[in-house]
XYZ file of C-alpha atoms in Angstrom:
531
model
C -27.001 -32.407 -15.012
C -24.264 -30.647 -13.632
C -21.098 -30.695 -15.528
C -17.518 -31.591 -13.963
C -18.869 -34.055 -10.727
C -16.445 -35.618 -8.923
C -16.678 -39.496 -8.878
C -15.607 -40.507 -5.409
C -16.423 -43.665 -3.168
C -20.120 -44.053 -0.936
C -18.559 -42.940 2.358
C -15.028 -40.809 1.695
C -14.004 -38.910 -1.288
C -10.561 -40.090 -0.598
C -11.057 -43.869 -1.132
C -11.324 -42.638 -5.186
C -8.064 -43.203 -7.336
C -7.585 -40.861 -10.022
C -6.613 -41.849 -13.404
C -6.842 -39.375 -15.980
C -4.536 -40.068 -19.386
C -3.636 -36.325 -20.399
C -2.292 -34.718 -23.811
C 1.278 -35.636 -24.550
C 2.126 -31.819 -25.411
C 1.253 -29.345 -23.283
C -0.611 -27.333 -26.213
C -2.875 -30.105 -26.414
C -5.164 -28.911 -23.943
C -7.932 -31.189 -22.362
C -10.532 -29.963 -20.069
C -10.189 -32.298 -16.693
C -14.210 -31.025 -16.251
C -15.740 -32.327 -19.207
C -14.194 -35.809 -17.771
C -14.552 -35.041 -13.948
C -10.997 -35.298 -13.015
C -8.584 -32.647 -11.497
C -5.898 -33.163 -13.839
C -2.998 -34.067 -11.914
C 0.330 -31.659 -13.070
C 3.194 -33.073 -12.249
C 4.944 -32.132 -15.214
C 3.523 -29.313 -16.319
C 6.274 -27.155 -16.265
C 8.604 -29.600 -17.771
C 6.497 -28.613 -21.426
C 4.683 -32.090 -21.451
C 1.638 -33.947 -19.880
C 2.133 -37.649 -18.645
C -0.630 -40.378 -17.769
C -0.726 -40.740 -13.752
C -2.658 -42.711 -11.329
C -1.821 -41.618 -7.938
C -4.072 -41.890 -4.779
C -6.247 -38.887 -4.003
C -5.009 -38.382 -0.168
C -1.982 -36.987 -1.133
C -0.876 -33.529 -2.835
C 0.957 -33.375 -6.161
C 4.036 -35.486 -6.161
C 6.765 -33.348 -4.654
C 9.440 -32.355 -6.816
C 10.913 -30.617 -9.413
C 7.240 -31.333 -11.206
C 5.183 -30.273 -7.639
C 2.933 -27.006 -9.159
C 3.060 -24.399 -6.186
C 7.208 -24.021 -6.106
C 6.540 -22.644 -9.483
C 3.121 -20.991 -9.355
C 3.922 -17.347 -10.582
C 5.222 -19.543 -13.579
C 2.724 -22.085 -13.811
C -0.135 -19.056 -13.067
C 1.755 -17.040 -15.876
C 1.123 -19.911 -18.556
C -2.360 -20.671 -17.222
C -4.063 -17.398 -16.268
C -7.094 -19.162 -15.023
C -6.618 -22.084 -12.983
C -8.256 -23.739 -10.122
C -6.491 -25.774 -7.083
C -8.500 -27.826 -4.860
C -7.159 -28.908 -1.637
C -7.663 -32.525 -0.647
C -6.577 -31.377 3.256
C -8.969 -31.204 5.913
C -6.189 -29.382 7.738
C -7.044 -25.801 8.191
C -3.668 -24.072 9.384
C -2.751 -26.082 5.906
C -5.511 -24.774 3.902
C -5.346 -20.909 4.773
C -1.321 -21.287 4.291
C -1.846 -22.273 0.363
C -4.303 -19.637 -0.196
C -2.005 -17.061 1.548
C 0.913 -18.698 -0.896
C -0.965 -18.590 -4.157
C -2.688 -14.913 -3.558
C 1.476 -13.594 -2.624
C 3.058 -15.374 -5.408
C 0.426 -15.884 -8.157
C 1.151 -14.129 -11.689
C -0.404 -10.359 -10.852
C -3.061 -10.571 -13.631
C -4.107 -14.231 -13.002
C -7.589 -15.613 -11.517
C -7.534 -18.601 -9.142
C -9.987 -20.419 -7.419
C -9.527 -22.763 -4.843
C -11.728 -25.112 -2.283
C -11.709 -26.641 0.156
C -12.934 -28.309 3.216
C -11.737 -28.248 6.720
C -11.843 -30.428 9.636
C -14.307 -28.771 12.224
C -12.886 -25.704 13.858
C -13.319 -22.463 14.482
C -11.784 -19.615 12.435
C -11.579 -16.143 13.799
C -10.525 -12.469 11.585
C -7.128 -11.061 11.393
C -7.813 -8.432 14.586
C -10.589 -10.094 16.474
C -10.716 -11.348 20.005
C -10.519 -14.807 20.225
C -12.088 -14.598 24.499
C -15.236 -12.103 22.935
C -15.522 -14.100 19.522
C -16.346 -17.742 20.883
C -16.287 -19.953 24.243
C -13.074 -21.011 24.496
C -13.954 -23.766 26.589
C -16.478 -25.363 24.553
C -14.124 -25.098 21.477
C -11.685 -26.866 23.124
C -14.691 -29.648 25.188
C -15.017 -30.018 20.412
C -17.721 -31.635 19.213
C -18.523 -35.739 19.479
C -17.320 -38.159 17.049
C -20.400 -38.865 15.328
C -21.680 -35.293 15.412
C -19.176 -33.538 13.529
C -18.780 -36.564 11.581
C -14.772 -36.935 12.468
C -15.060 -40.699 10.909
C -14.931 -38.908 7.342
C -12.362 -36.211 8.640
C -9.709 -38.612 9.888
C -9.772 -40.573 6.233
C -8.429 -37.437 5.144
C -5.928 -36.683 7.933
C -2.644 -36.710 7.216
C -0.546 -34.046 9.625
C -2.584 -34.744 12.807
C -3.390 -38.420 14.253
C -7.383 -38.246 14.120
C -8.728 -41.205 16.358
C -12.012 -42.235 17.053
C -11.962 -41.257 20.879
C -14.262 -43.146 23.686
C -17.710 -43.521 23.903
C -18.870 -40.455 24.677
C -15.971 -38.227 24.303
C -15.326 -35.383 21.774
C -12.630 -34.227 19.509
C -11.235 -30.775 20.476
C -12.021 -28.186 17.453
C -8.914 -26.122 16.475
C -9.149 -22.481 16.858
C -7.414 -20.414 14.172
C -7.025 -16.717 13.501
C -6.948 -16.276 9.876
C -5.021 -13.684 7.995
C -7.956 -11.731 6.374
C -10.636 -9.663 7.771
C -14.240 -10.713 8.648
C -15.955 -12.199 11.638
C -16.132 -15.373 13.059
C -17.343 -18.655 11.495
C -17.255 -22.381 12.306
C -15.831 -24.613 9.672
C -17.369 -28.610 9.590
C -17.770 -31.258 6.845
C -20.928 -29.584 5.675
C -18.969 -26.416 4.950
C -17.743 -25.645 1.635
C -14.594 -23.345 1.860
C -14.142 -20.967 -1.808
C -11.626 -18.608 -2.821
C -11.084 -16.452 -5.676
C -7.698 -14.444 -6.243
C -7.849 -11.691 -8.600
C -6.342 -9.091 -10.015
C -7.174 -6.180 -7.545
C -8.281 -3.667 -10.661
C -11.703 -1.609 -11.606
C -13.100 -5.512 -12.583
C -12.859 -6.247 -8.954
C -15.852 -5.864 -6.403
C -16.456 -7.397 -3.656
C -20.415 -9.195 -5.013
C -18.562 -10.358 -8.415
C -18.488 -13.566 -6.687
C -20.582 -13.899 -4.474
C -23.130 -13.237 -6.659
C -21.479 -16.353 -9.102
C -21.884 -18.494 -5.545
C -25.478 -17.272 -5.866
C -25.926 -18.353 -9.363
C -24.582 -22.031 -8.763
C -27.052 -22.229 -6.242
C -29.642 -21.288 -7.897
C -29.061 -23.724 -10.883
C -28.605 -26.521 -8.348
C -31.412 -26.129 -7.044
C -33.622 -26.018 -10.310
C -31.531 -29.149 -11.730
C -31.788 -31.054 -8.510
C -35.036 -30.556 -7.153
C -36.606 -33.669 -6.323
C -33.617 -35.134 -6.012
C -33.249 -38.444 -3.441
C -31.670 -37.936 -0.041
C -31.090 -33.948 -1.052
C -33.622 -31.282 -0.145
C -33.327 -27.567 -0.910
C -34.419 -25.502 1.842
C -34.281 -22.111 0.442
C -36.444 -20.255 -1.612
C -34.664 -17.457 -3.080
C -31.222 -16.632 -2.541
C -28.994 -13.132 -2.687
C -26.163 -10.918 -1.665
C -26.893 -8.500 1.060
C -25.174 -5.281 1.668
C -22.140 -6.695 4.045
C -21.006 -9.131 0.360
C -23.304 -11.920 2.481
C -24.982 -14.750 0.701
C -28.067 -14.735 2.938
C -31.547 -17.942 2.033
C -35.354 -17.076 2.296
C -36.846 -19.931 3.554
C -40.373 -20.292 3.649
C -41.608 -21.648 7.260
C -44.904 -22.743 5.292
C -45.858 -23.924 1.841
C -49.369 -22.161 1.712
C -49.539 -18.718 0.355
C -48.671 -16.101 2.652
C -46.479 -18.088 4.941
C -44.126 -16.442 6.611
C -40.320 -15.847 5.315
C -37.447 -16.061 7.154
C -33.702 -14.629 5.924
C -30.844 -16.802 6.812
C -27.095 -16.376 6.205
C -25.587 -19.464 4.511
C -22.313 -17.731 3.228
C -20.166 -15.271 5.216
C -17.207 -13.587 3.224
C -14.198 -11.562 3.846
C -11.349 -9.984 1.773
C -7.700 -9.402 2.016
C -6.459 -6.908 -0.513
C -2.757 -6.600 -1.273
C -1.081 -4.143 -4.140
C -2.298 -5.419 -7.517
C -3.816 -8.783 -5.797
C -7.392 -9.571 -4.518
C -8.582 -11.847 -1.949
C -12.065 -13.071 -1.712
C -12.889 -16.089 0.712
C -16.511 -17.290 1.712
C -18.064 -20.194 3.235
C -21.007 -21.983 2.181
C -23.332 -23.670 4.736
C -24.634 -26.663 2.582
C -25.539 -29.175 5.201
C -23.902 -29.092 8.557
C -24.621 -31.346 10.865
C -24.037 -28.594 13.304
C -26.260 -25.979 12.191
C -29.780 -26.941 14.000
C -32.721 -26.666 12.264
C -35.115 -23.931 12.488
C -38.246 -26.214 12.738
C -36.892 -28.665 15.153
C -36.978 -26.470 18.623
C -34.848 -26.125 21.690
C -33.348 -29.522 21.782
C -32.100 -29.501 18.402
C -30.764 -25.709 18.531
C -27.690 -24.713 16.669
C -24.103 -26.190 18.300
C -22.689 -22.858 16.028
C -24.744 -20.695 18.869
C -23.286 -22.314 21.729
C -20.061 -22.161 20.515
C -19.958 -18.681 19.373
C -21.447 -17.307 22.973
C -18.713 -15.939 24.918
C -19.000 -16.096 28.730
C -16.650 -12.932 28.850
C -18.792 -10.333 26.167
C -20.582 -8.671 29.126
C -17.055 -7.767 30.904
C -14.981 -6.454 27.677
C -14.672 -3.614 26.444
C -12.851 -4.154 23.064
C -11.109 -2.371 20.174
C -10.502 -4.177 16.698
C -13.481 -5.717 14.873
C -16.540 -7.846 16.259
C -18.310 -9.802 14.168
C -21.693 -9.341 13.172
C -24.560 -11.742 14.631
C -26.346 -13.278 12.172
C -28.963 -16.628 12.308
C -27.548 -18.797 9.738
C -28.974 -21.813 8.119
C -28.374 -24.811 6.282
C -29.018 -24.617 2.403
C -29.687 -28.362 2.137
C -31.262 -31.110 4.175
C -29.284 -34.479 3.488
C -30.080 -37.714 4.812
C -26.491 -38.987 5.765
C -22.987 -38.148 5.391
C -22.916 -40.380 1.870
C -25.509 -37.467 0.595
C -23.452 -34.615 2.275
C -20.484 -35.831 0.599
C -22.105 -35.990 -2.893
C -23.549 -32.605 -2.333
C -20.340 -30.972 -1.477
C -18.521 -32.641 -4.476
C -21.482 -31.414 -6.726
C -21.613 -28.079 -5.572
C -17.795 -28.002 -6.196
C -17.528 -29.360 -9.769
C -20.661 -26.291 -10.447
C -18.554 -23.492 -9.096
C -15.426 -24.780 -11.377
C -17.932 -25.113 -13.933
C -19.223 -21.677 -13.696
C -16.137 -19.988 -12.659
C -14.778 -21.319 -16.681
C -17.728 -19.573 -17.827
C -17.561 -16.036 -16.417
C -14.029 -15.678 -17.096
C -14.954 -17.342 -20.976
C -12.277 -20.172 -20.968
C -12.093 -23.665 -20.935
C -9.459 -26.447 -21.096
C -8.713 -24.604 -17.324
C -6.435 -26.997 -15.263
C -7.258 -28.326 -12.173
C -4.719 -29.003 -9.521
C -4.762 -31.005 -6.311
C -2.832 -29.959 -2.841
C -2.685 -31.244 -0.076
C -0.668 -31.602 3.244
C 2.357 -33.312 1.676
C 2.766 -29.401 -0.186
C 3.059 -27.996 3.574
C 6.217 -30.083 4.409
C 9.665 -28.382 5.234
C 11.487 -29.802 2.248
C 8.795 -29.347 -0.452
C 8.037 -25.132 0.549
C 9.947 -23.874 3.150
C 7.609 -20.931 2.398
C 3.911 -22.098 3.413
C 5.527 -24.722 5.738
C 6.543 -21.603 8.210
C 3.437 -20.060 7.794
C 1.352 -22.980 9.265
C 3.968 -22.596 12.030
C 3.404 -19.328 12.782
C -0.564 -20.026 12.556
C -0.623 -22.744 14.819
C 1.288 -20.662 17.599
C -0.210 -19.425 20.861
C 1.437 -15.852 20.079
C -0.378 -15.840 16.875
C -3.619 -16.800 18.354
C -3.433 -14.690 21.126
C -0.818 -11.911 21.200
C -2.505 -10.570 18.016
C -5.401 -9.399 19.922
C -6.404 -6.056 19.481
C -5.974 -4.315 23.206
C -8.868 -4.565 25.351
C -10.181 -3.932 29.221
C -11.334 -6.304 31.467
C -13.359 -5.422 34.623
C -15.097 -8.352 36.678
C -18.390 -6.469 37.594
C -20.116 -10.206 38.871
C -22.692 -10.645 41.022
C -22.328 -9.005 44.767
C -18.915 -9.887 45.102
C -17.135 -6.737 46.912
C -13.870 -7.304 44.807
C -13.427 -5.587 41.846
C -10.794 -6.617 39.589
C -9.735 -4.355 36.104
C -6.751 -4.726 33.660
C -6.003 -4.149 30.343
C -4.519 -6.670 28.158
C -2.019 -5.465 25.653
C -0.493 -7.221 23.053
C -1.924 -10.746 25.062
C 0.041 -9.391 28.190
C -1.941 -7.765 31.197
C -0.869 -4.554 32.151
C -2.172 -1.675 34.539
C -4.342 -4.943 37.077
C -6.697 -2.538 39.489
C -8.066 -3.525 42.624
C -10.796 -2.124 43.991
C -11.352 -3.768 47.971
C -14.478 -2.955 50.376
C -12.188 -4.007 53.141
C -9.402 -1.598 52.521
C -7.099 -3.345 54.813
C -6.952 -6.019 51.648
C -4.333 -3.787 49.755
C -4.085 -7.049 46.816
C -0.523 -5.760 46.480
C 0.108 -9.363 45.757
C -2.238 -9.964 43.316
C -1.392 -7.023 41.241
C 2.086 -7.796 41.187
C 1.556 -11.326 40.048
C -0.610 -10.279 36.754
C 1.503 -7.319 35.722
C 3.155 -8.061 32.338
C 1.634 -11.832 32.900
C 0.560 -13.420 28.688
C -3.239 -13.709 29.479
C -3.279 -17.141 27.526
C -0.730 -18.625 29.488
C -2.412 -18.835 32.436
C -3.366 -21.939 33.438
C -4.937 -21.489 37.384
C -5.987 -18.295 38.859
C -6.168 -19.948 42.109
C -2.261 -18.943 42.309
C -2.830 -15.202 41.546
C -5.637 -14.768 44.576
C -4.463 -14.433 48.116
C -5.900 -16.867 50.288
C -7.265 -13.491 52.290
C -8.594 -12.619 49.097
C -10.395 -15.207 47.870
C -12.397 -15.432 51.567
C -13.264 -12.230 50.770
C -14.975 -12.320 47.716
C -14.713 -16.091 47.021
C -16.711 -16.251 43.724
C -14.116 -13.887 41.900
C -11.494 -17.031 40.916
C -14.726 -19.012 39.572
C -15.574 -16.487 37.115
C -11.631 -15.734 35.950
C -12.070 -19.312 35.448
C -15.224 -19.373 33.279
C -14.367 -15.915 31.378
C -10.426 -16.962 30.968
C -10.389 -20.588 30.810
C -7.617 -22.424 30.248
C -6.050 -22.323 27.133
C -4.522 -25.601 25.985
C -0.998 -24.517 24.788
C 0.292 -25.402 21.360
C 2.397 -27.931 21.566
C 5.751 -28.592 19.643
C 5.284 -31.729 18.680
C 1.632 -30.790 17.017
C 3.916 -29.506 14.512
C 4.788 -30.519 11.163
C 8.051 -32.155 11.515
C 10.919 -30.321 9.342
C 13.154 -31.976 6.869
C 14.953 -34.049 9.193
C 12.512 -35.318 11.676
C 13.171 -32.451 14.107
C 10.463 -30.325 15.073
C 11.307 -26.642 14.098
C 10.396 -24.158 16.383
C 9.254 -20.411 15.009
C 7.693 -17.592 17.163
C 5.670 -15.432 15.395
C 6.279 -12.020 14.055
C 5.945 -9.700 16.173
C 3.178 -7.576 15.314
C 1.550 -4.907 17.159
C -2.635 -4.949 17.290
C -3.426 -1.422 16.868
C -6.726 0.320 17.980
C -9.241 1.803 15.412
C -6.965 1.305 12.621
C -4.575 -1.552 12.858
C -1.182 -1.644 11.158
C 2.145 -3.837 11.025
C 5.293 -3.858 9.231
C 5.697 -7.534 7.305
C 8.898 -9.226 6.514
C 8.810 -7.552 2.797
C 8.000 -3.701 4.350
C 4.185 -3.930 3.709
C 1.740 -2.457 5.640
C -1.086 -3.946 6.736
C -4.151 -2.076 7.555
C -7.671 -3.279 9.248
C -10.072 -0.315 9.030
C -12.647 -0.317 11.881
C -16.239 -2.628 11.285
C -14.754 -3.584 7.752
C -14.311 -7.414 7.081
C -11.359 -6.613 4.754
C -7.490 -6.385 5.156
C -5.369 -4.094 2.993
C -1.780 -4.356 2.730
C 0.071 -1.271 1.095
């Protein structure tokens, strides 16, 4: 039996109120996993521990008590400590893991999980047009298929409505701060971080290899176990910090064996701090399954095949393709959600034990800790996330030539920064000069357009009429970020914030932060090191 599982309702974790009656002293320590409860700090700092019984859809109670205002104090008292985010949000999510690896006590250990709504999360210098289909992100994912019913119990920042019959629910695209490739987020998706001290201790399998172990245990202690059904056989760390499954296709002897990925990871390294973030497939109702055939092939596939690959040529970091796999088989979301609270509790349980403590607090976050008047801090780094500069005009610079079909048009630029610069027209009919054209794209933001009907001369397009179809399919349109998606600051007025501008470099990529960092990207690495 594993220790430390989360209690929680048939159908949402959030329907559970927590009621946990901690020490009276803060030296009295009392280990919220041997009674399966986060302990809930909200007076931590204040040198005592009070009973509270607060709803588990929202963050710790905002105020002089709330824990991440005063984590390099809080972190300094409690070395080892874990926070687990009860968002779904992931612009929310990635902002409090930012905030606790910059202002952490240096020498502590964190971990923190999480589980976001379904979206797609791209590296610090990637390509959002060569990483995924943009248009398929944004055509999401239907309501019962990603399983939005359990996401919107959770929603608190974004108004998540069952759309319909037959429509989807857009999947947000995100470009994360760290390194690494591309990976789709769901409700079968565990999200784990661990923040370390960035000293000879630290390498980059430490823990993934304690991922490995929980799995392992799991499945020994669980096997057999109703509605949940390993489907690995063995399970390791490969040579890219990977958790990658063997699955056997066969039960007889000599069947054939298959490697999966079920866990990508990626690093951020800053001076003295450590940054390790993986995923862990557990049972996504997105994945496929390898024995089911064409019809129930992977959505991940589809929407990780860009349309615009073949046309690119790219600097900055592409991910690496890999076939990944569920770990589990569940029968329902009421099993998923037990699984994912399971395999939660284990890695708390075991990250106690490599580290050799225990009494280690357990804090809950959430959206209300992303607000304008609770941290100004995180609060402007969701807003910089969820902007179309950040998204886009952080692309690493890359060429674009539309070599399609027979078409006797050939069109070439080079986008810079997001913006197009240097269009090239190359005309059969040379009495076409496309003055027009080029002077339309030049210095144009690639994102922001909307119809490339307007950039093709009617002349043009007779000429070579399949050439605005395929800007179309390659470049679709983006749906701009809106103001009013926003979190609303402290008094009900949306605050607008641009992002910092920051310059995508080419084999190695740097920028000069707000404190005078520098942040470097080496070439085919899935880590980012600030100096």
């Amino acid at each position: 039996m594993l220790a430390g599982a989360l209690p929680h309702a048939s159908k949402h974790r959030t329907s559970h109120v927590i009621h946990q009656l901690v020490p009276a002293r803060a030296d009295q320590h009392l280990s919220p996993l041997q009674y399966g409860y986060p302990v809930q700090c909200n007076a931590l700092l204040n040198g005592c521990w009070k009973e509270q019984t607060r709803r588990s859809t929202t963050s710790s109670t905002a105020g002089k008590g709330n824990v991440l205002p005063h984590i390099r104090e809080f972190t300094t008292r409690y070395p080892l400590s874990i926070f687990r985010s009860l968002s779904s949000n992931p612009y929310h999510n990635l902002a409090i893991e930012n905030y606790l690896l910059k202002q952490s006590e240096p020498n502590s250990r964190i971990l923190f999980t999480y589980t976001n709504r379904p979206c797609v999360v791209f590296g610090r210098n990637q390509n959002p047009w060569l990483e995924c289909n943009i248009a398929k992100v944004q055509e999401g994912l239907p309501w019962d298929k990603a399983d939005w019913a359990a996401v919107a119990a959770t929603e608190q920042s974004r108004n998540v409505s069952k759309p319909e019959d037959g429509k989807s629910v857009a999947l947000d695209l995100v470009r994360r701060r760290s390194g690494g490739g591309t990976v789709i987020h769901d409700v079968g998706n565990l999200n784990f971080s661990f923040i370390v001290p960035n000293d000879k201790d630290f390498t980059r399998d430490k823990h993934a290899w304690l991922v490995v172990s929980v799995l392992q245990d799991y499945q020994q202690a669980h096997r057999g176990r109703e509605g949940v059904k390993p489907l690995f056989d063995k399970v390791r760390v490969n040579e890219r910090h990977d958790i990658v499954m063997t699955q056997l296709l066969r039960d007889e002897p000599g069947g054939e064996a298959l490697e999966y990925k079920a866990s990508g990871s990626a690093f951020k390294l800053t001076r003295g701090r450590a940054l390790h973030h993986g995923t862990l497939l557990h049972s996504s109702p997105n994945a496929g399954r390898s024995d089911q055939g064409d019809a129930h092939r992977s959505t991940f596939s589809a929407l990780l095949s860009s349309p615009v690959k073949p046309y690119l040529e790219a600097k900055g970091v592409s991910s690496v393709r890999s076939p990944v796999h569920n770990l589990f088989q569940v029968n329902g979301p009421d099993q998923r959600w037990e699984l994912a609270s399971d395999l939660e509790a284990a890695l708390r349980s075991t990250f106690e034990s490599l580290y050799d403590k225990h009494n280690v607090p357990c804090i809950e976050v959430g959206d209300e800790d992303c607000q304008h008047n609770v941290n100004k801090e995180i609060y402007d780094d969701v807003q910089e996330m969820m902007t179309d500069e950040w998204r886009f005009c952080q692309t690493p610079t890359f060429e674009y030539s539309s070599t399609h079909g027979q078409q006797n048009t050939k069109l070439q630029f080079q986008v810079k920064h997001g913006i197009i610069q240097s269009p090239k027209l190359d005309n059969a009919d040379k009495s076409l000069t496309g003055a027009k054209v080029l002077a339309d794209l030049e210095g144009k933001k690639l994102h922001e357009i909307q119809c490339w009907d307007k950039f093709v001369p009617g002349r043009l397009k007779a000429h070579s009429a399949n050439i605005t179809e395929h800007l179309a399919t390659v470049f679709p349109k983006i749906r701009l970020a809106k103001a009013e998606d926003r979190l609303p600051a402290a008094d009900g007025i949306i605050e607008e914030k641009s992002a910092r501008k920051t310059a995508p470099g080419s084999d190695v990529i740097k920028r000069q932060s707000r404190e005078g960092n520098i942040e470097v990207e080496e070439q085919g690495e899935n880590v980012v090191i600030e100096r």
